[in-house]
PDB file of C-alpha atoms in Angstrom:
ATOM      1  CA  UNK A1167      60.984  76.261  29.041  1.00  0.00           C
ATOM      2  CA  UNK A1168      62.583  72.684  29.988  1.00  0.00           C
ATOM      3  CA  UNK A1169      64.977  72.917  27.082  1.00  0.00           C
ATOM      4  CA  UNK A1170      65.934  76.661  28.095  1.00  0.00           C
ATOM      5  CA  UNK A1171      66.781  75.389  32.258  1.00  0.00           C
ATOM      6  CA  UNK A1172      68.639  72.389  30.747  1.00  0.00           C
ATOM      7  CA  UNK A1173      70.422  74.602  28.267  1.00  0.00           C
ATOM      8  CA  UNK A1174      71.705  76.730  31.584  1.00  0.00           C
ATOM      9  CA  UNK A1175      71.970  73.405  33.532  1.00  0.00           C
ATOM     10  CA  UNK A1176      74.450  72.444  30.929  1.00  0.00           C
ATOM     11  CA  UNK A1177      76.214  75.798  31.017  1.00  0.00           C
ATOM     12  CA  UNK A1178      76.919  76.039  34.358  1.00  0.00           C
ATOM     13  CA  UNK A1179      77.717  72.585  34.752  1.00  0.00           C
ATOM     14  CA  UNK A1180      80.204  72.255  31.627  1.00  0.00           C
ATOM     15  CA  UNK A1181      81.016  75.606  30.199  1.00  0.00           C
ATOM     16  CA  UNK A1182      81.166  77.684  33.361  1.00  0.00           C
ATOM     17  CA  UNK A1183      82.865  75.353  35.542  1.00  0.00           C
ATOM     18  CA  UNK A1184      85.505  74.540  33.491  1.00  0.00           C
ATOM     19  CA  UNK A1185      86.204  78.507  32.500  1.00  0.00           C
ATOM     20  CA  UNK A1186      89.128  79.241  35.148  1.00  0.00           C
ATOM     21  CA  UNK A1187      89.798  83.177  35.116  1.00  0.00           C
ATOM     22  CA  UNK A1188      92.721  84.193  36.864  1.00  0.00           C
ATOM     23  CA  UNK A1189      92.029  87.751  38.537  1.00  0.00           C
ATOM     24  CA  UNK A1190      94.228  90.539  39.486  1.00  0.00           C
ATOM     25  CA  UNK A1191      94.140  93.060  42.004  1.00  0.00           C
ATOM     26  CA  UNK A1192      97.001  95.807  43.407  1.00  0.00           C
ATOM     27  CA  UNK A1193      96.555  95.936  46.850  1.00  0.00           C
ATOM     28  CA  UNK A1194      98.149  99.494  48.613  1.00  0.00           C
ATOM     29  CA  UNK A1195      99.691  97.756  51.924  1.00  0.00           C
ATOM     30  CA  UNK A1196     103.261  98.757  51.755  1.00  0.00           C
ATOM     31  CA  UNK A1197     105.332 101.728  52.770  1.00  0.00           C
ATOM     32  CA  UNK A1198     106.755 104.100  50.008  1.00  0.00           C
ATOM     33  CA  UNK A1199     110.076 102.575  49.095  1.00  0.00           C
ATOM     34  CA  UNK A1200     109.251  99.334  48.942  1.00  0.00           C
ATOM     35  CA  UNK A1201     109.466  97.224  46.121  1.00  0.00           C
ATOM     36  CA  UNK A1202     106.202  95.091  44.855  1.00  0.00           C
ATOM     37  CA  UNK A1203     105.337  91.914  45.555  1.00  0.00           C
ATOM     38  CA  UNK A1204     102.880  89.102  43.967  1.00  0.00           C
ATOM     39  CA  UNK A1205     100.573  86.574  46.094  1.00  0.00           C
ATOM     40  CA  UNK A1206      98.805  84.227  44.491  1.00  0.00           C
ATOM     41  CA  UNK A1207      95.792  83.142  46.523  1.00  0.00           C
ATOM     42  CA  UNK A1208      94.749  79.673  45.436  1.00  0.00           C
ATOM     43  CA  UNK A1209      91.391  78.214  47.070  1.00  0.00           C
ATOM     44  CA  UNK A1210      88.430  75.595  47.196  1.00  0.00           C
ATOM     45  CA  UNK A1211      89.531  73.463  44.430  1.00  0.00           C
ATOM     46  CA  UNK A1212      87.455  70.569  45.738  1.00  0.00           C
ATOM     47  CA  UNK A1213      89.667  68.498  43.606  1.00  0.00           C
ATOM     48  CA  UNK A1214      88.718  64.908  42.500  1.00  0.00           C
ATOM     49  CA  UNK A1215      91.430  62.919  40.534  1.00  0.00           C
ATOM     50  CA  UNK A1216      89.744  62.880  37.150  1.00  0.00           C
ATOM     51  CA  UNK A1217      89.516  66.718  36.908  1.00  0.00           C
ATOM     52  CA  UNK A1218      91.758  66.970  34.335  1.00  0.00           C
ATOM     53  CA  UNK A1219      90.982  70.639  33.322  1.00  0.00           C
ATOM     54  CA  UNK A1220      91.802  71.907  36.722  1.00  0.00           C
ATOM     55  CA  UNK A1221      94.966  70.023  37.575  1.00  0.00           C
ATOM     56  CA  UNK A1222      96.199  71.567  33.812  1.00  0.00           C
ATOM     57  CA  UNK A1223      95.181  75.297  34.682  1.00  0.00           C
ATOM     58  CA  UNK A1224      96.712  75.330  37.793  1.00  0.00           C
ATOM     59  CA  UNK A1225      99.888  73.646  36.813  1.00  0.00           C
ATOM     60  CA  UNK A1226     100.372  76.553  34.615  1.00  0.00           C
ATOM     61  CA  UNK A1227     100.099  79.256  36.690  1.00  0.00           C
ATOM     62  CA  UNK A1228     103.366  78.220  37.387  1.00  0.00           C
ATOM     63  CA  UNK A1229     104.431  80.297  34.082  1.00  0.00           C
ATOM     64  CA  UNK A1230     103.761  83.364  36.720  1.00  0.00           C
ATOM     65  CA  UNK A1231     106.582  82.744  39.488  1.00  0.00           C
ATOM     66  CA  UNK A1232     104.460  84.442  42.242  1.00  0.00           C
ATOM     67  CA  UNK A1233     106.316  85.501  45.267  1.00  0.00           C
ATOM     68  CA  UNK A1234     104.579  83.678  47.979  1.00  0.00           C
ATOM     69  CA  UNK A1235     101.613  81.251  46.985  1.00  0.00           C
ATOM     70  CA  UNK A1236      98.574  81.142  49.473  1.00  0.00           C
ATOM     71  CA  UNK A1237      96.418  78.247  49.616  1.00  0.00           C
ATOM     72  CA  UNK A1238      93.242  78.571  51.473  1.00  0.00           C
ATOM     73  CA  UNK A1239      91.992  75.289  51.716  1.00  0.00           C
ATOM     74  CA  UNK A1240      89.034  73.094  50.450  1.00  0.00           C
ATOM     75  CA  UNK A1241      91.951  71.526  47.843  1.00  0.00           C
ATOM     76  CA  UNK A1242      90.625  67.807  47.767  1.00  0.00           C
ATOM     77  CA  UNK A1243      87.176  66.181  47.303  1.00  0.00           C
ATOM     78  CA  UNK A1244      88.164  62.605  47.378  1.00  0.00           C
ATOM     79  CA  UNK A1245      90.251  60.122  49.324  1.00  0.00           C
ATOM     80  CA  UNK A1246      92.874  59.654  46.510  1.00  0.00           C
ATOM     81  CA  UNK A1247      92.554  63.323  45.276  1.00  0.00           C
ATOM     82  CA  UNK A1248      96.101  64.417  47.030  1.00  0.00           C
ATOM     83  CA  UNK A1249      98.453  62.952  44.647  1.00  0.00           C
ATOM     84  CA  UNK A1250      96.621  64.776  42.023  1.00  0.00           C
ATOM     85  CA  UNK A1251      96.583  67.960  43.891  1.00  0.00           C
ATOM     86  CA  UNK A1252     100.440  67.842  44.711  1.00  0.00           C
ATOM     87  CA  UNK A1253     100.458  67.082  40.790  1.00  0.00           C
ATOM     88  CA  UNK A1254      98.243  70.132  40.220  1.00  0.00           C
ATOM     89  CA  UNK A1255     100.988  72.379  42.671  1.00  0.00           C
ATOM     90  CA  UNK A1256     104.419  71.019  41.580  1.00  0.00           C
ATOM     91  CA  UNK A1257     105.439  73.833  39.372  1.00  0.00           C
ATOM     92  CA  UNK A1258     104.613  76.209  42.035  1.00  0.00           C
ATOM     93  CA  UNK A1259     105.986  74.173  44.784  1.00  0.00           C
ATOM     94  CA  UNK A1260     109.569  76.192  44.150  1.00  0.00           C
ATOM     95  CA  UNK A1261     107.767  78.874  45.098  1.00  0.00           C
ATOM     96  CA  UNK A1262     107.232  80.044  49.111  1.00  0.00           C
ATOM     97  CA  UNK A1263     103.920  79.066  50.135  1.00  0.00           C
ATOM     98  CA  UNK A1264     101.183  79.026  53.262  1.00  0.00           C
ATOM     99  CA  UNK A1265      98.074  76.908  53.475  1.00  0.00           C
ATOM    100  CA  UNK A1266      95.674  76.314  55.936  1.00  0.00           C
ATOM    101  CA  UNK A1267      92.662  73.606  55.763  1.00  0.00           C
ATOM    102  CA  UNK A1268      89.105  73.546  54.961  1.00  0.00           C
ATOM    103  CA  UNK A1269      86.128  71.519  56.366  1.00  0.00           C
ATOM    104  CA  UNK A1270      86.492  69.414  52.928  1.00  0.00           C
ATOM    105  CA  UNK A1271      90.067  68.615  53.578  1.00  0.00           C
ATOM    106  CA  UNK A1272      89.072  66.580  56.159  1.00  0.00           C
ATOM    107  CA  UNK A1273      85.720  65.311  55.933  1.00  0.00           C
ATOM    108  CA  UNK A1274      84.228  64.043  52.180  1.00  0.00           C
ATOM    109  CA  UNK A1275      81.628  65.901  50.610  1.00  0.00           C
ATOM    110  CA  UNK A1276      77.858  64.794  51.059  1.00  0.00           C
ATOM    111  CA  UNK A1277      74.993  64.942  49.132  1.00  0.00           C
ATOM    112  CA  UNK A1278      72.557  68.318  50.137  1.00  0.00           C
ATOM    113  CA  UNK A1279      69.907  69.978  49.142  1.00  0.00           C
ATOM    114  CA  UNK A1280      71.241  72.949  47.593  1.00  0.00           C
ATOM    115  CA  UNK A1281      67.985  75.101  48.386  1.00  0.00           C
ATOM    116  CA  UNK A1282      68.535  75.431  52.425  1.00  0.00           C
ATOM    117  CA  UNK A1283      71.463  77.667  52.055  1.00  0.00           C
ATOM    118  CA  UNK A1284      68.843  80.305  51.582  1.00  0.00           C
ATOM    119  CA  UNK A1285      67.762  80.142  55.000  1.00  0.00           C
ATOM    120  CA  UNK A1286      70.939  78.680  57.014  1.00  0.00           C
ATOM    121  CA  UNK A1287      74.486  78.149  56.790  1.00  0.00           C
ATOM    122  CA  UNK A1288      76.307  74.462  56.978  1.00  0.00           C
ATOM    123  CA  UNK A1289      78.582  75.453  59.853  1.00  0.00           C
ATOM    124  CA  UNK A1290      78.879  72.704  62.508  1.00  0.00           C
ATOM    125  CA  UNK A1291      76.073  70.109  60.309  1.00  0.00           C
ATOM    126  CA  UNK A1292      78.371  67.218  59.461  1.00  0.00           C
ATOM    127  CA  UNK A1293      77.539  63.823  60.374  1.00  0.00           C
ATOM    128  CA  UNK A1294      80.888  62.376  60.525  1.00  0.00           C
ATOM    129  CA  UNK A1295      82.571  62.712  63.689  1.00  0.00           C
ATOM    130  CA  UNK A1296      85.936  61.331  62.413  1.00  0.00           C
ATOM    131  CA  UNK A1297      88.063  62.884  59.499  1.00  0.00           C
ATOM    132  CA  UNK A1298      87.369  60.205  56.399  1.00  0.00           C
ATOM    133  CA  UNK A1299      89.535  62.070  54.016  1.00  0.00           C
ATOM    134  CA  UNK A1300      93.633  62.307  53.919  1.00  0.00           C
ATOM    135  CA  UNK A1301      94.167  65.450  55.685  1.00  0.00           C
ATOM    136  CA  UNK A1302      97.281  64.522  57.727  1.00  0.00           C
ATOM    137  CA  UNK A1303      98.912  63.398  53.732  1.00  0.00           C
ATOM    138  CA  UNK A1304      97.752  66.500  52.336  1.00  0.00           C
ATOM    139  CA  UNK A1305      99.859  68.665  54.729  1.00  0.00           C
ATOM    140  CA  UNK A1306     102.588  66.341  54.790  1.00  0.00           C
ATOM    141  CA  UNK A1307     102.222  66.735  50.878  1.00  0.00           C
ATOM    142  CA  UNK A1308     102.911  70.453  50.858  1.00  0.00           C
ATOM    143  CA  UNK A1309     105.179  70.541  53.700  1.00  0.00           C
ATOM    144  CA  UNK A1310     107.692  68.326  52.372  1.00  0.00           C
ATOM    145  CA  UNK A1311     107.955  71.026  49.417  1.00  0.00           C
ATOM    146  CA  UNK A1312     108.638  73.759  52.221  1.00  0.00           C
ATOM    147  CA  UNK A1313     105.258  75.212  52.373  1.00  0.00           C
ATOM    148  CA  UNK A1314     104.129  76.877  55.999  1.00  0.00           C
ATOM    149  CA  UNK A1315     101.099  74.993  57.418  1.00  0.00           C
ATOM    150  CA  UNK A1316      98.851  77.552  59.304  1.00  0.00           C
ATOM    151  CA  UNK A1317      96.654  76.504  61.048  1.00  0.00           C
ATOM    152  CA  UNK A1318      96.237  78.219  64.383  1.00  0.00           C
ATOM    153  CA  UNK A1319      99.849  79.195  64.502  1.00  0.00           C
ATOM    154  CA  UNK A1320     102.157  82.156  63.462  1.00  0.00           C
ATOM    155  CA  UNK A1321     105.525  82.302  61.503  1.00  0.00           C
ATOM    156  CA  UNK A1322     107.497  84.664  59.617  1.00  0.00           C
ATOM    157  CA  UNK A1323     108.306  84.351  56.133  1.00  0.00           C
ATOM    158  CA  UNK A1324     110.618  86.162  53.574  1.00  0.00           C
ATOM    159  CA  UNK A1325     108.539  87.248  50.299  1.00  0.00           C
ATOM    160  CA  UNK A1326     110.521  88.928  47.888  1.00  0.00           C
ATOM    161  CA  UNK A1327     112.481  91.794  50.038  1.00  0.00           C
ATOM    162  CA  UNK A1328     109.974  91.422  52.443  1.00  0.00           C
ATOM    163  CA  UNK A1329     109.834  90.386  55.713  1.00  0.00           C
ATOM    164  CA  UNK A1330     106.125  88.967  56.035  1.00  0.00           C
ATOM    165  CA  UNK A1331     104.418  87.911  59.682  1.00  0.00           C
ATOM    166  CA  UNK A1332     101.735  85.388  59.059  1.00  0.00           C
ATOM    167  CA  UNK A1333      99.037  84.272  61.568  1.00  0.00           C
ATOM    168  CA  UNK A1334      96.709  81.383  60.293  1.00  0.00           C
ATOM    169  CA  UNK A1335      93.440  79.541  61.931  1.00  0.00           C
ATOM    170  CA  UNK A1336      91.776  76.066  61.081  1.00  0.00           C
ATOM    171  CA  UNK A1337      88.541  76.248  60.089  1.00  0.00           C
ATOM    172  CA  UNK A1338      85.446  78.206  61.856  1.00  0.00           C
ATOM    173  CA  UNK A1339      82.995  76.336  59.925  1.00  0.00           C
ATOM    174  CA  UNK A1340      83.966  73.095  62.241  1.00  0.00           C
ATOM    175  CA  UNK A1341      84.677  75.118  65.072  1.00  0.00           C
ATOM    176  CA  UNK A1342      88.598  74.300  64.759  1.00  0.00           C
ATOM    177  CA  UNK A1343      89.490  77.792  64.549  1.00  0.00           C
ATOM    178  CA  UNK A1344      91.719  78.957  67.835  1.00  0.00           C
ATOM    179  CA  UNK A1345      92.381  82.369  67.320  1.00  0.00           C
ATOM    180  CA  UNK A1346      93.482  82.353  71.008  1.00  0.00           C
ATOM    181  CA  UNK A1347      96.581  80.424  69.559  1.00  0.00           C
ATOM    182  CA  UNK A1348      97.806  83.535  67.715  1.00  0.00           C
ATOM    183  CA  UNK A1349      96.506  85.944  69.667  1.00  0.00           C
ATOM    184  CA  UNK A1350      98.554  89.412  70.132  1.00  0.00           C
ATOM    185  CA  UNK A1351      99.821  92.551  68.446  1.00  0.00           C
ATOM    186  CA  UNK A1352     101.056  91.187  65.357  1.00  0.00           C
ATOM    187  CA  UNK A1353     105.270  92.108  65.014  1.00  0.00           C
ATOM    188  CA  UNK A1354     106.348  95.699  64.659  1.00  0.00           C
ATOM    189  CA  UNK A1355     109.228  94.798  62.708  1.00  0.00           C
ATOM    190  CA  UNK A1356     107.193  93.045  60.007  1.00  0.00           C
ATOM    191  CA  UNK A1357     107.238  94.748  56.619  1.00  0.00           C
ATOM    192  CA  UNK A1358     103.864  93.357  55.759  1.00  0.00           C
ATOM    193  CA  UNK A1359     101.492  91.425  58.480  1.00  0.00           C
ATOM    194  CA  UNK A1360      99.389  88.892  57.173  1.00  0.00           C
ATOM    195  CA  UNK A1361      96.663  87.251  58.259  1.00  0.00           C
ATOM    196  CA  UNK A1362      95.389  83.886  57.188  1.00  0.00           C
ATOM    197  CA  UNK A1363      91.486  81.822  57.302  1.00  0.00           C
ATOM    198  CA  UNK A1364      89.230  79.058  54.969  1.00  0.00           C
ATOM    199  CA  UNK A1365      86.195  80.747  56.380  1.00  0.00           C
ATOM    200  CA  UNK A1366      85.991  84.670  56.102  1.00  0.00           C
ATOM    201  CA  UNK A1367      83.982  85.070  59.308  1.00  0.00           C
ATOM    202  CA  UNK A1368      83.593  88.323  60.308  1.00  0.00           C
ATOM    203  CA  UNK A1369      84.823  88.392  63.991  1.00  0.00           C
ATOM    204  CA  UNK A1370      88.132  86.194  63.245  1.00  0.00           C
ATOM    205  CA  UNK A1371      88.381  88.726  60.940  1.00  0.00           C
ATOM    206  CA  UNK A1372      87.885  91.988  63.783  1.00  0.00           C
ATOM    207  CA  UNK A1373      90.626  90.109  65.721  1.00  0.00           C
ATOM    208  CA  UNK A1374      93.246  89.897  62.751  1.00  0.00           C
ATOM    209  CA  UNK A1375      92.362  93.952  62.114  1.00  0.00           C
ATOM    210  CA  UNK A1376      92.758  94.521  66.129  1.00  0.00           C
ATOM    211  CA  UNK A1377      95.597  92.667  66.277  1.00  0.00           C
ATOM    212  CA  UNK A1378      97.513  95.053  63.468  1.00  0.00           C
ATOM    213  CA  UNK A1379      97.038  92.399  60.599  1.00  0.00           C
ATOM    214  CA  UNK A1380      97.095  94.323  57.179  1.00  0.00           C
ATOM    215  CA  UNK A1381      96.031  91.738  54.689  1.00  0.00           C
ATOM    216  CA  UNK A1382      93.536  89.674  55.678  1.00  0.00           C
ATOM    217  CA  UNK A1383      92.761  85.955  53.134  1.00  0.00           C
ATOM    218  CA  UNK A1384      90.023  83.901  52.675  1.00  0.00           C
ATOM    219  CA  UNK A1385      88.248  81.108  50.379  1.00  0.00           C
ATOM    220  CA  UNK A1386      84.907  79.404  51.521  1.00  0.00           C
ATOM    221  CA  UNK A1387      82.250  81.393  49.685  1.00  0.00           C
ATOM    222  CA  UNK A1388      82.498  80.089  46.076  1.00  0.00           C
ATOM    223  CA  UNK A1389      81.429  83.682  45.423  1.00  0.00           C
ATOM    224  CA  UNK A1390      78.382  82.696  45.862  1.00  0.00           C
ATOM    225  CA  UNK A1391      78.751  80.169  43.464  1.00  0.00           C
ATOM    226  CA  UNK A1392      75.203  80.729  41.672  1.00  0.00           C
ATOM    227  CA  UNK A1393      74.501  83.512  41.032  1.00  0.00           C
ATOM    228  CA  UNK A1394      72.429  86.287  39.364  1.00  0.00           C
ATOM    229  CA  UNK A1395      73.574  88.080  36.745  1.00  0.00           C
ATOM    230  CA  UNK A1396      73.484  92.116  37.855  1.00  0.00           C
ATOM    231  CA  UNK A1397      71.970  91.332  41.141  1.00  0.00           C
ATOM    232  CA  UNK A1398      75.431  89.011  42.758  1.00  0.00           C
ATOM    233  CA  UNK A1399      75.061  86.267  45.152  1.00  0.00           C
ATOM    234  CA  UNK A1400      72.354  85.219  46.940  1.00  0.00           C
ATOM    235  CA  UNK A1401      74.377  83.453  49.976  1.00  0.00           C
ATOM    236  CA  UNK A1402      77.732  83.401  51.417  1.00  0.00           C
ATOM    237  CA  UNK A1403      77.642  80.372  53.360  1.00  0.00           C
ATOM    238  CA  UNK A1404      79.153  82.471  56.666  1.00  0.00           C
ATOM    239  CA  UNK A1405      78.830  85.335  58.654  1.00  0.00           C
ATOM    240  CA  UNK A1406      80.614  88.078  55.702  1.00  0.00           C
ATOM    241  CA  UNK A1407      77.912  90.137  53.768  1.00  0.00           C
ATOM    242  CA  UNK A1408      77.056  89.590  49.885  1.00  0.00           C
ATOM    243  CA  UNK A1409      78.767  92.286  48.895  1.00  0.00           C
ATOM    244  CA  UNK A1410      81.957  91.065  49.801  1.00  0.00           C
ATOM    245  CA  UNK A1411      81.463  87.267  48.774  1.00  0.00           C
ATOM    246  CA  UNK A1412      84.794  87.891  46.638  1.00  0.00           C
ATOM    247  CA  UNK A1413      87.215  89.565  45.815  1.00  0.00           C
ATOM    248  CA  UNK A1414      89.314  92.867  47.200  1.00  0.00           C
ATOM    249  CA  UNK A1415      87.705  94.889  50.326  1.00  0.00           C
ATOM    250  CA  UNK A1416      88.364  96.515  53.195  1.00  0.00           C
ATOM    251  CA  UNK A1417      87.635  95.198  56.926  1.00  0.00           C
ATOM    252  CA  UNK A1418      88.192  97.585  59.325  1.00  0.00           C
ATOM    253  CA  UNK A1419      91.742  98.904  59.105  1.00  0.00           C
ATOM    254  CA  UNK A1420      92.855  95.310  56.959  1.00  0.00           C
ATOM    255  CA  UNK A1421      92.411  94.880  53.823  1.00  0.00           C
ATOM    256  CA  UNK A1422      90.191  91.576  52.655  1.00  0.00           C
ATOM    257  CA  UNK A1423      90.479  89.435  50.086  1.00  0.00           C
ATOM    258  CA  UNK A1424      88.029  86.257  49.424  1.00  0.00           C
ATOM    259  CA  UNK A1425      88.897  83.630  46.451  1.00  0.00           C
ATOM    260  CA  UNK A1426      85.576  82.573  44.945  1.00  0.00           C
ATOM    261  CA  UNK A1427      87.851  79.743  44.348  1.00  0.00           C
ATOM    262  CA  UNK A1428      88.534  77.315  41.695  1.00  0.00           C
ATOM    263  CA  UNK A1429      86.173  74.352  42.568  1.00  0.00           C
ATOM    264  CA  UNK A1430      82.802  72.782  43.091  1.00  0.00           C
ATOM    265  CA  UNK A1431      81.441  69.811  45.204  1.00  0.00           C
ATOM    266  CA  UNK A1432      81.063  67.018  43.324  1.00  0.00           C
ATOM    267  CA  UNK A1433      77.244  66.831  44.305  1.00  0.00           C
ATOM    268  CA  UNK A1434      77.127  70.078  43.291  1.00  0.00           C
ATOM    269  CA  UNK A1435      79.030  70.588  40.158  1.00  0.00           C
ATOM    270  CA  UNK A1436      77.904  73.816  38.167  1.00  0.00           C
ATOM    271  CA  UNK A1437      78.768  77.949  39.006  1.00  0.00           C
ATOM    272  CA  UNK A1438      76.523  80.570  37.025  1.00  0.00           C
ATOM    273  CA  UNK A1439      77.536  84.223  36.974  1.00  0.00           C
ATOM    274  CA  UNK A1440      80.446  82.878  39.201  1.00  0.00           C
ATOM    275  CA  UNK A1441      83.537  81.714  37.376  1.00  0.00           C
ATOM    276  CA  UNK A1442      86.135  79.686  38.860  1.00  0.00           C
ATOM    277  CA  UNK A1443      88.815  81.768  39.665  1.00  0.00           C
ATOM    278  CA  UNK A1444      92.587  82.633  41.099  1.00  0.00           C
ATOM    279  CA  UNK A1445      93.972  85.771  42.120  1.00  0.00           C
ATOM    280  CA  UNK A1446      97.365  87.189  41.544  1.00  0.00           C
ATOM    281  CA  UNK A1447      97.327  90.198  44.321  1.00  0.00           C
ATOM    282  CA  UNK A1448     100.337  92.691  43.476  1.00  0.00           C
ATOM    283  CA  UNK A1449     101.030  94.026  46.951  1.00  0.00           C
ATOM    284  CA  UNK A1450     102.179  97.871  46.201  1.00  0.00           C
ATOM    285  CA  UNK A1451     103.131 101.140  48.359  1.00  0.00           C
ATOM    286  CA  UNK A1452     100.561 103.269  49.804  1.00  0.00           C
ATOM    287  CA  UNK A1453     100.013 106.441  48.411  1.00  0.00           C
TER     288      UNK A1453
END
């Protein structure tokens, strides 16, 4: 029995972790007539320098010159992790992009008992008061390449032959989220309206819907992270359901997509039943 758990200890902590599946998904958002368009939605690398793995897979998703590139935050683990990120994002860089920020782009990971996220989530429990990791280089990073940042603003943004709205909010799971900030009917004119959040938490999420957002992304979850094979996850660390820890759903009258994302705490360094993942979401016409 001890040899079987540390067989699956080493499987989810070497095999698993390191098996980066990128995921598709068409998503039916635009009017008839209009031509297709390609997201990729990047998310929760946790990235420490030394992951060389990572840093290769993502530089090559380069090879699929999306249209817009979305990050959704969680990107470093480690106060000299961003010069391996930007690294890890230079051949997409070309590329029009959006990001927003997660709790762990600010504040370093701590050790946890794994176990209590059966009972709670994490929201609001860090003990630092003060950011202690490179945030403010992070963004500065990404927006010296001409990537948006998001957080708890709005901007428009031309994808393809579309003209895309975007509304973005910090992170709900340290209460930096100001949806009040973006707050409104999202633009007529837009082709596509698109809303952007770390944390998929259901009542931002009602408010990007209300507001006539149409594509609603996320990270945060891990998917669940471990999980159990035919059965899914067991948490979500946040308010969404199980059943839409990842991947393509609908919210109200949006449509949802979460990234179980491509990363792991470093105190916490295994998936099971959860690969690491990217999507590559091929906006199309409605039928």
């Amino acid at each position: 029995m001890l040899g079987l758990g540390l067989a699956g200890l080493g499987y989810a902590s070497v095999v698993e972790r390191n098996s980066f599946r990128l995921r598709r998904f068409d998503v039916p958002v635009l009017e008839r007539g209009q031509r297709p368009v390609r997201i990729l939605h990047l998310s929760d690398l946790h990235l420490t320098p030394r992951r060389s793995m990572l840093i290769k897979w993502v530089r090559s998703l380069g090879a699929l010159e999306p249209d817009l590139v979305v990050n959704t935050g969680d990107s470093i683990a480690h106060p000299e992790a961003v010069p391996a990120l930007l690294h890890a994002l230079e051949p997409l860089m070309s590329r029009p992009g959006l990001f927003v920020y997660g709790s762990n782009d600010l504040y370093a990971p701590q050790p946890k008992n794994p176990a209590r996220y059966l009972w709670r989530t994490s929201r609001n429990e860090r003990r630092q008061s003060v950011p202690n990791l490179p945030w403010e280089e992070l963004g500065a990073g990404m927006t010296s390449e001409g990537w948006l940042d998001m957080n708890n603003t709005t901007a428009r943004v031309k994808v393809g032959d579309l003209d895309v709205a975007v509304a973005g909010i910090h992170d709900s799971h340290i209460s930096r989220d100001r949806y009040d900030l973006v707050a409104g009917p999202a633009p007529a004119d837009a082709d596509l309206r698109l809303g952007v959040m770390h944390s998929p938490e259901p009542s931002n999420m009602t408010r990007f819907a209300d507001d006539g957002y149409q594509l609603l992304l996320a990270g945060h979850t891990h998917g669940g992270q471990l999980c159990i094979p035919f059965y899914g996850a067991l948490v979500t660390n946040c308010g969404i359901d199980r059943a839409r820890v990842k991947g393509l759903s609908r919210h109200d009258s949006a449509w949802l997509h979460v990234s179980a994302g491509l990363g792991t705490s470093p105190y916490a360094p295994a998936r099971f039943a959860c690969f690491p993942e990217a999507s590559l979401l091929t906006l199309v016409p409605r039928r």
